[in-house]
mmCIF file of C-alpha atoms in Angstrom:
data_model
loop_
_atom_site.group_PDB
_atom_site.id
_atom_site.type_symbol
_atom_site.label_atom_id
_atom_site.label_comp_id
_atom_site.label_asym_id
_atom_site.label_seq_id
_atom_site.Cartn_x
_atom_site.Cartn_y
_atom_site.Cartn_z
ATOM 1 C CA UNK A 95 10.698 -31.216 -31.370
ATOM 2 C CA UNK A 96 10.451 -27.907 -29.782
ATOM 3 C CA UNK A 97 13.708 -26.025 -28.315
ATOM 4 C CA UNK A 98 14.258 -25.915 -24.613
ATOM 5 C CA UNK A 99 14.300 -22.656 -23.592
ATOM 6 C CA UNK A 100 17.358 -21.468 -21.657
ATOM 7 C CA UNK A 101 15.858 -20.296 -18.518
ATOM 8 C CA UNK A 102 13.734 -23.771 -18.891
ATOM 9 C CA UNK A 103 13.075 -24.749 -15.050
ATOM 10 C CA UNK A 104 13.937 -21.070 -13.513
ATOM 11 C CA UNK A 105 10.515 -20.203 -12.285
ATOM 12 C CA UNK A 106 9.276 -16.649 -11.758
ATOM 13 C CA UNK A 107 6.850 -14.101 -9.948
ATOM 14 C CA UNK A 108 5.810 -10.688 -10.865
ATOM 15 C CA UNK A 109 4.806 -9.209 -7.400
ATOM 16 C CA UNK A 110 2.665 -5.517 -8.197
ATOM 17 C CA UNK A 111 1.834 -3.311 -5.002
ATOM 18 C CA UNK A 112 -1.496 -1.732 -5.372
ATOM 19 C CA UNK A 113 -3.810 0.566 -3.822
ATOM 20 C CA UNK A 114 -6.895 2.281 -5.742
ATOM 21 C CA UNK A 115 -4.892 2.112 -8.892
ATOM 22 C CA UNK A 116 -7.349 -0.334 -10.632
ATOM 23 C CA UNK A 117 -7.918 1.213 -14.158
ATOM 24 C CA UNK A 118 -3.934 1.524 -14.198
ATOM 25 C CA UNK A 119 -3.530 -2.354 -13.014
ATOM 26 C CA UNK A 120 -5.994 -3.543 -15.693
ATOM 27 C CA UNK A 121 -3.643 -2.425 -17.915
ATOM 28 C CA UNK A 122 -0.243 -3.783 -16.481
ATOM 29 C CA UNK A 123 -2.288 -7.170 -15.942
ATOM 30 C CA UNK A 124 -2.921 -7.339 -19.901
ATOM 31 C CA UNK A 125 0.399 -6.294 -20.456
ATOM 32 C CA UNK A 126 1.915 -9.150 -18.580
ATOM 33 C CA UNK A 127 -0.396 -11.627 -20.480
ATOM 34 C CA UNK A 128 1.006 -11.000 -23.628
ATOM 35 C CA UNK A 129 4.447 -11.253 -22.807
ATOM 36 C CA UNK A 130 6.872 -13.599 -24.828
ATOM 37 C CA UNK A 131 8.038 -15.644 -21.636
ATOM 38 C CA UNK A 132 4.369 -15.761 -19.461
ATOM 39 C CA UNK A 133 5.386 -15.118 -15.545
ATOM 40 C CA UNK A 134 4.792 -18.289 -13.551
ATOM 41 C CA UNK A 135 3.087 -16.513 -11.005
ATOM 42 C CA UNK A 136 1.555 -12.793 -10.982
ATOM 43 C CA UNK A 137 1.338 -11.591 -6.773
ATOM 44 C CA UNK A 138 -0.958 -8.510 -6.167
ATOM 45 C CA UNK A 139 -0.564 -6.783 -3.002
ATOM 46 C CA UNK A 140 -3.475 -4.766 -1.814
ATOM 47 C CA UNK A 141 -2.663 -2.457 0.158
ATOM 48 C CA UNK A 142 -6.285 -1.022 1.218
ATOM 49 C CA UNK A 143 -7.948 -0.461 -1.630
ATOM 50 C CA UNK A 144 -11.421 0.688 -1.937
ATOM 51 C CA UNK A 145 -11.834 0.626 -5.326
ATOM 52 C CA UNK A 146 -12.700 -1.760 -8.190
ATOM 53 C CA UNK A 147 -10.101 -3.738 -7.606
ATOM 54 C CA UNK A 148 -12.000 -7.010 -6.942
ATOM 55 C CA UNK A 149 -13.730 -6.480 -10.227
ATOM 56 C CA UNK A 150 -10.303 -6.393 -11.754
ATOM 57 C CA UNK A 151 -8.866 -9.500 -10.156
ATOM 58 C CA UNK A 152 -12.461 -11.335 -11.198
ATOM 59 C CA UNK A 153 -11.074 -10.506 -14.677
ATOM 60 C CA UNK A 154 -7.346 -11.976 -14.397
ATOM 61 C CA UNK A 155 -7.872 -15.167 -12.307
ATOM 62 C CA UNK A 156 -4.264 -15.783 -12.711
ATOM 63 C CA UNK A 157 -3.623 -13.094 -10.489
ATOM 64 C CA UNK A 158 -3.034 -14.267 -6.409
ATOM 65 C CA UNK A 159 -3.781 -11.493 -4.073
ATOM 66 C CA UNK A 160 -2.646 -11.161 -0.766
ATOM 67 C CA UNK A 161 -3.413 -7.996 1.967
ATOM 68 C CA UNK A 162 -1.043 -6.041 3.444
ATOM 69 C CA UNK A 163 -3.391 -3.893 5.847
ATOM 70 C CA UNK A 164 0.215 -1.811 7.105
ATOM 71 C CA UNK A 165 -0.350 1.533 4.523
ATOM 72 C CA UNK A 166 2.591 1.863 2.717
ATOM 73 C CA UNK A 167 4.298 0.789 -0.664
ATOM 74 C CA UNK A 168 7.600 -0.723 1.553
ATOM 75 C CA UNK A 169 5.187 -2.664 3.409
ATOM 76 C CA UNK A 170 2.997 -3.947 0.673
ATOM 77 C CA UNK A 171 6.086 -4.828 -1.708
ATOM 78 C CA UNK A 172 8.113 -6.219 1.027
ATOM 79 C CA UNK A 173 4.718 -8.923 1.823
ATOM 80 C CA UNK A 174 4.445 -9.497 -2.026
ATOM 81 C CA UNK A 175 8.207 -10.834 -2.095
ATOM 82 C CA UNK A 176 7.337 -12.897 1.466
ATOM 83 C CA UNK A 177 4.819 -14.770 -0.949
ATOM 84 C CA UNK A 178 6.507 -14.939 -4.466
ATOM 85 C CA UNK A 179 7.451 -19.152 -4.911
ATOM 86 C CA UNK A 180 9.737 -18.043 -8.367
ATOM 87 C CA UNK A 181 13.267 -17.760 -8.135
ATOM 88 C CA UNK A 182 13.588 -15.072 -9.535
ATOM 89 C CA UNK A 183 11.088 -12.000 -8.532
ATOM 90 C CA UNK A 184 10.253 -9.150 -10.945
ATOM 91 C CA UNK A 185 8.637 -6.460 -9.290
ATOM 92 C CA UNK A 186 6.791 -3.395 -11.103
ATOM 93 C CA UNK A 187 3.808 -0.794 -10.302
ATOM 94 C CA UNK A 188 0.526 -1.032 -10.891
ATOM 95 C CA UNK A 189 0.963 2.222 -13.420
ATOM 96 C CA UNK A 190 3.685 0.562 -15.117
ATOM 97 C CA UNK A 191 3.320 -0.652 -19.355
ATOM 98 C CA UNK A 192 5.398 -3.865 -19.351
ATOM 99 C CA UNK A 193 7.006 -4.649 -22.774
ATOM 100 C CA UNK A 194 6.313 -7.903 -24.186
ATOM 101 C CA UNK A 195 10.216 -9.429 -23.515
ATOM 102 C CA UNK A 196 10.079 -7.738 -20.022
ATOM 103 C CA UNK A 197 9.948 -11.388 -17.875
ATOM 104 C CA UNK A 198 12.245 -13.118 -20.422
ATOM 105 C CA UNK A 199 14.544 -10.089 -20.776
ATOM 106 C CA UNK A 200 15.002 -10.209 -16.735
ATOM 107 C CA UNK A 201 15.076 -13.595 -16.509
ATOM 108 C CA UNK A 202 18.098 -13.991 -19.329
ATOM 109 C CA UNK A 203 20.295 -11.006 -17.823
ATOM 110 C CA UNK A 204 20.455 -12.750 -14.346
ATOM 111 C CA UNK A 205 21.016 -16.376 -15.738
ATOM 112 C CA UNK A 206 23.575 -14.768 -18.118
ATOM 113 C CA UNK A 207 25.003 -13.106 -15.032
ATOM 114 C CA UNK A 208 25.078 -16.647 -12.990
ATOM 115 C CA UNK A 209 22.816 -14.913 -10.416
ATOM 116 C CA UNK A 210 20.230 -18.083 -11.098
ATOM 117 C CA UNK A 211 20.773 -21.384 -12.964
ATOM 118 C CA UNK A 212 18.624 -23.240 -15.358
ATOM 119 C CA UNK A 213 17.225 -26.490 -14.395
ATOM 120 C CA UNK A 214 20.124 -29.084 -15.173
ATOM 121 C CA UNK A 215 23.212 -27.056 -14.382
ATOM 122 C CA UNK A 216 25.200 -27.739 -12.022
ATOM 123 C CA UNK A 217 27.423 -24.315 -12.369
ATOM 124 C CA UNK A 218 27.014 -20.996 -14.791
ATOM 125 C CA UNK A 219 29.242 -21.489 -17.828
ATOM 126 C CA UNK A 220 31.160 -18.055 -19.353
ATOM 127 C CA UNK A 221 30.047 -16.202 -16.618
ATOM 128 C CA UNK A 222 32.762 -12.964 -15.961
ATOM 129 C CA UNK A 223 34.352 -13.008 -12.403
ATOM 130 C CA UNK A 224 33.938 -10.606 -10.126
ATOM 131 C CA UNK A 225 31.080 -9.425 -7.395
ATOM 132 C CA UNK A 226 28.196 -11.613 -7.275
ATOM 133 C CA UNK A 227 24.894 -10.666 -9.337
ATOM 134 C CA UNK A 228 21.661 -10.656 -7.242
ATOM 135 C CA UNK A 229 19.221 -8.001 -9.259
ATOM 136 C CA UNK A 230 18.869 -5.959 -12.474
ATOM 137 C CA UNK A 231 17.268 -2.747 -12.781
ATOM 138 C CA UNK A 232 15.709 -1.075 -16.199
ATOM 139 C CA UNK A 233 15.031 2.453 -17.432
ATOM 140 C CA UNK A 234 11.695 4.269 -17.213
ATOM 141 C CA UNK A 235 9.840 6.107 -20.355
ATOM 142 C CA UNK A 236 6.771 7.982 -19.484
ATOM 143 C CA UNK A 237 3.485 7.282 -21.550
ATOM 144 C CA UNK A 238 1.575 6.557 -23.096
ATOM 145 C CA UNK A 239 0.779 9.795 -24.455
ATOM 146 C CA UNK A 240 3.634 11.874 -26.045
ATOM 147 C CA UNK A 241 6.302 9.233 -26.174
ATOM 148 C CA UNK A 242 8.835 10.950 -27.812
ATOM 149 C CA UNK A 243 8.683 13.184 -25.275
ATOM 150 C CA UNK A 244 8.243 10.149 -22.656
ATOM 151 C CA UNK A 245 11.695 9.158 -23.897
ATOM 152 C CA UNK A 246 13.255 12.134 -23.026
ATOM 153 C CA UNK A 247 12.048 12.803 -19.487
ATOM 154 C CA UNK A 248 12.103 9.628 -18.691
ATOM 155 C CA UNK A 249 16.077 9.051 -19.429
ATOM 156 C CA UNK A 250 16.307 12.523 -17.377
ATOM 157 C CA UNK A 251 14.228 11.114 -14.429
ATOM 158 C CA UNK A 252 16.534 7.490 -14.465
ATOM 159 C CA UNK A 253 19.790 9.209 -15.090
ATOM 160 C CA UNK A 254 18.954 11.937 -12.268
ATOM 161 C CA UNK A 255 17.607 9.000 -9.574
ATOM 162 C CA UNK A 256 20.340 6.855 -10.101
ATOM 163 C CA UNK A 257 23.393 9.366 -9.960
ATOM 164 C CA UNK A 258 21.909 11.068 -6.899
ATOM 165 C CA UNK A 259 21.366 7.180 -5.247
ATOM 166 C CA UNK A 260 24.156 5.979 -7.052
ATOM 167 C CA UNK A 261 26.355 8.346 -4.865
ATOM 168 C CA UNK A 262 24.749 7.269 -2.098
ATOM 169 C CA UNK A 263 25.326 3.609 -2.790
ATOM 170 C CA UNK A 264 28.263 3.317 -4.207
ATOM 171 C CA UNK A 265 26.508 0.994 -6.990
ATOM 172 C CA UNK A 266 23.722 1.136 -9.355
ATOM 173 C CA UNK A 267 20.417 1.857 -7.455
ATOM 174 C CA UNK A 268 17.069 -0.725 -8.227
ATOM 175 C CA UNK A 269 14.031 1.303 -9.397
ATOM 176 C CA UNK A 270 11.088 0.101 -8.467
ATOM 177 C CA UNK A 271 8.493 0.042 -11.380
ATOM 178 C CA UNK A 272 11.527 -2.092 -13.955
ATOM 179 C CA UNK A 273 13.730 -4.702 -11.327
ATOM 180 C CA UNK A 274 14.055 -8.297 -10.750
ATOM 181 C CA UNK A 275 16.306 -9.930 -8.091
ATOM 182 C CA UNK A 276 16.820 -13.221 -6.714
ATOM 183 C CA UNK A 277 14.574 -15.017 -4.166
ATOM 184 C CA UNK A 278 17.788 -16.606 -2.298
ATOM 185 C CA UNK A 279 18.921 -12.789 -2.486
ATOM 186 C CA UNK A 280 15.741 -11.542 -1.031
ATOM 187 C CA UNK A 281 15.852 -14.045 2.010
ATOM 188 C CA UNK A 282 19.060 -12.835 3.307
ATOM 189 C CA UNK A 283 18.011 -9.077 3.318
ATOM 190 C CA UNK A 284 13.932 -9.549 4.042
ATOM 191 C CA UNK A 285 15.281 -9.538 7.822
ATOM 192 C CA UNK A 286 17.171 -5.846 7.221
ATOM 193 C CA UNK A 287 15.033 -3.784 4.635
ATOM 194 C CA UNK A 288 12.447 -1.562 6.114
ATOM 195 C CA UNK A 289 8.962 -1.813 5.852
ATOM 196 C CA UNK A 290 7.335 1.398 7.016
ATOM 197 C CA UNK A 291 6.032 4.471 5.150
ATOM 198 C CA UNK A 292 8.464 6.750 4.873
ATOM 199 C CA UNK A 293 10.956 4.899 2.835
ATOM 200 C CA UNK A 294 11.303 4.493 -1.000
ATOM 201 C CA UNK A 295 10.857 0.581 -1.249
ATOM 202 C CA UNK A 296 13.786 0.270 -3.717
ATOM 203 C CA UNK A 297 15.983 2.622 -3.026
ATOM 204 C CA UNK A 298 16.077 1.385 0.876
ATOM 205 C CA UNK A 299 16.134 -2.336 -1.050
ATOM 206 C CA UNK A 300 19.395 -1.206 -2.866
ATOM 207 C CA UNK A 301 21.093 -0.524 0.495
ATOM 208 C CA UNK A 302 20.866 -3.964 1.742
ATOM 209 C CA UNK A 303 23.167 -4.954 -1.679
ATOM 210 C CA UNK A 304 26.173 -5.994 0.389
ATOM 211 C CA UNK A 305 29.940 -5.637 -0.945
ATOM 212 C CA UNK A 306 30.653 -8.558 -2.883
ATOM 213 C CA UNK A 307 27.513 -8.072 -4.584
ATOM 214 C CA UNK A 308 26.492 -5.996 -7.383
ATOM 215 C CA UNK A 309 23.069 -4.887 -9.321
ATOM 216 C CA UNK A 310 23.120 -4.988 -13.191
ATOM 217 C CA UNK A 311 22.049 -2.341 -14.670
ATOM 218 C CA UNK A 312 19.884 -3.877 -18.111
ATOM 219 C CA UNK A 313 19.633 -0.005 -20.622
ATOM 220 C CA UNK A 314 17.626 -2.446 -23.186
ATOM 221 C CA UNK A 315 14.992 -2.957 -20.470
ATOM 222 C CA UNK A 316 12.471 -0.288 -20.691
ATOM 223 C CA UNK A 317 8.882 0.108 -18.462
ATOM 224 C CA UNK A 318 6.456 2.659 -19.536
ATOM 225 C CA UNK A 319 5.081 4.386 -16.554
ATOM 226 C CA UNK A 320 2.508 7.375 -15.706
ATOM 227 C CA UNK A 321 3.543 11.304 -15.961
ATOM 228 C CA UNK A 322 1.996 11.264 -12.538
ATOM 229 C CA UNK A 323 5.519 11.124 -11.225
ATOM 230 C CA UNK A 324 6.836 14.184 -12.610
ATOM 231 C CA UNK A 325 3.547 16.372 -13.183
ATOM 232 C CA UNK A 326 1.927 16.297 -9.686
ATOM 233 C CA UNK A 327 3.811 18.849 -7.488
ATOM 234 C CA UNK A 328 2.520 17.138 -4.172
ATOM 235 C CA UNK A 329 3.593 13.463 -5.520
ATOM 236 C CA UNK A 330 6.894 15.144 -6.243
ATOM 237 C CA UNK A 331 7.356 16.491 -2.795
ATOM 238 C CA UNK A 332 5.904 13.753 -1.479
ATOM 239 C CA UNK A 333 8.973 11.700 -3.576
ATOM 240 C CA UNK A 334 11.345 13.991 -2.291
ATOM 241 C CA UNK A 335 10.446 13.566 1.315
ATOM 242 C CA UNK A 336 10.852 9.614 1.001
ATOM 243 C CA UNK A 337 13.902 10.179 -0.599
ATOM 244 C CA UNK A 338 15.275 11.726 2.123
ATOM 245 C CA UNK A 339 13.994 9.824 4.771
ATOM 246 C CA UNK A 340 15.521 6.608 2.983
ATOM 247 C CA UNK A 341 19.080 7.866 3.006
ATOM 248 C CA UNK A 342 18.824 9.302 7.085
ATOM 249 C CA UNK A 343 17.612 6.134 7.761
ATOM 250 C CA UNK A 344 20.308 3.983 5.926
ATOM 251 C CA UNK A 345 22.996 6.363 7.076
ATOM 252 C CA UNK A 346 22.034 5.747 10.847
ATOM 253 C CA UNK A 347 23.069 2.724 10.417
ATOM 254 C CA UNK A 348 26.056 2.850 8.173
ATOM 255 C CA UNK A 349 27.384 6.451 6.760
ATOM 256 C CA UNK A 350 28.306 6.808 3.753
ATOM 257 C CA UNK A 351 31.770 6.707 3.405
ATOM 258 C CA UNK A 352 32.005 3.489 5.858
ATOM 259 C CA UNK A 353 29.710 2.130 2.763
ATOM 260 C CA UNK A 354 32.459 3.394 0.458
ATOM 261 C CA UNK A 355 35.090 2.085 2.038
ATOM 262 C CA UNK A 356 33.855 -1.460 2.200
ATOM 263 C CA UNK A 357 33.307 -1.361 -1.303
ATOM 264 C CA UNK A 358 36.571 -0.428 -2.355
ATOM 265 C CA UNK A 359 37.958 -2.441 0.139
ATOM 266 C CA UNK A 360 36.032 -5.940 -1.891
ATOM 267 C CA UNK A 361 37.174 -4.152 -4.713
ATOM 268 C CA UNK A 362 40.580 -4.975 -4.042
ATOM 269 C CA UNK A 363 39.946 -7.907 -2.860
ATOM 270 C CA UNK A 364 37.015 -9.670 -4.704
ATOM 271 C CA UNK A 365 35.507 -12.395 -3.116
ATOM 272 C CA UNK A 366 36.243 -11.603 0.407
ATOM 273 C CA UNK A 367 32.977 -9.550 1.055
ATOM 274 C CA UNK A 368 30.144 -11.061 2.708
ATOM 275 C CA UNK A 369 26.940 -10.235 4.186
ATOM 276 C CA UNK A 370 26.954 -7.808 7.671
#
């Protein structure tokens, strides 16, 4: 008889922003068909693209896309998690290498974490106490070409992103192209997180991570991405500008050390946060 598997009954959805990145989503979409736990569910968001992409999604009928006309990764990630039905939603770019345990990985850390609960259980068992999980975030290596080298750069590039967003946050920051998170999570924050242009989609998502709750941060999750990131000077400045722009924005709203202090404050007191 075969073995149940432990996330049996937790479905999920792999949502993938695109636009005119087709020979780069071929790739992710073949990655994601060989993984070791098969999504339930693979959402691609166009986001105006004018090139093959049709001829790629004729290839992968597993694929569902939907159109976000409103330019902008925020926009087109944000509509991608409107339409995921899993319960737990991975998200990655369309220039992202998936490993083959990528979906199962994610999917284990956040039912080991209680965030989620396998079909039959009524409560997570030996879970610690403490905040409340709702997402998990990987690290990035850079490929495929040179991977040694990938490795290197690409624990700079994570470790530099998330101490200069950590600071900000006051908890580990989500990176975009290697994160999962709760759907319940998602529909208490879709209302809050911001949608146009000028933000970094998951750095604006890991603001909207309230007090009692807390992002794991998963080292044995890896995603091979493209060196465009960190070779293209006008991507970079481009990066930089978003960057930016996502922390004025947040800090309108709530400066940093009110942030702070409401952490520490459900530090002390675990349990007593809850959503703004």
């Amino acid at each position: 008889m075969a073995r149940t598997r432990p996330e049996h009954g937790v479905r999920c959805s792999v949502v993938i922003p695109v636009r005119n990145d087709a020979p780069y989503l071929e790739r992710c979409l073949r990655a994601l068909r060989g993984q070791t736990r098969p999504p339930d569910e693979i959402v691609v968001v166009d986001n105006g693209s004018t090139d093959a992409l049709p001829a790629v999604l004729a290839r992968h009928p597993e694929v569902r896309c939907v159109v976000e006309p409103v330019r902008g990764v925020a926009a087109a990630a944000a509509t991608g998690y409107d339409a995921a039905r899993g319960d737990v939603i991975l998200r990655c770019d369309s220039d992202s290498v998936p490993g083959p345990e990528w979906v199962e990985r994610h999917v284990r850390v956040l039912i080991a974490a209680g965030a989620v609960l396998p079909a039959g259980s009524s409560e997570p068992h030996g879970v610690p106490r403490g905040r409340e999980v709702v997402a998990a975030s990987g690290i990035a290596r850079f490929g495929p070409r040179h991977p040694r080298l990938g490795r290197v750069v690409g624990a700079a590039y994570i470790t530099a992103y998330r101490l200069v967003a950590g600071t900000a946050l006051g908890h580990w920051a989500l990176w975009g192209s290697d994160m999962a998170f709760t759907r319940q999570w998602w529909q208490q924050v879709s209302a809050h997180a911001h949608r146009d242009a000028g933000v970094h989609d998951d750095f604006d998502l890991s603001f909207r991570v309230q007090p009692h709750q807390r992002v794991v941060m998963d080292p044995g999750s890896v995603a091979v991405v493209s060196w465009r990131a960190v070779v293209s000077p006008a991507r970079i400045r481009r990066q930089l500008r978003m960057a930016a722009t996502t922390l004025l924005t947040n800090w309108a709203e709530e400066r940093p050390w009110q942030r702070w202090g409401r952490r520490l404050t459900a530090r002390r007191a675990p349990g007593q946060g809850g959503p703004r």
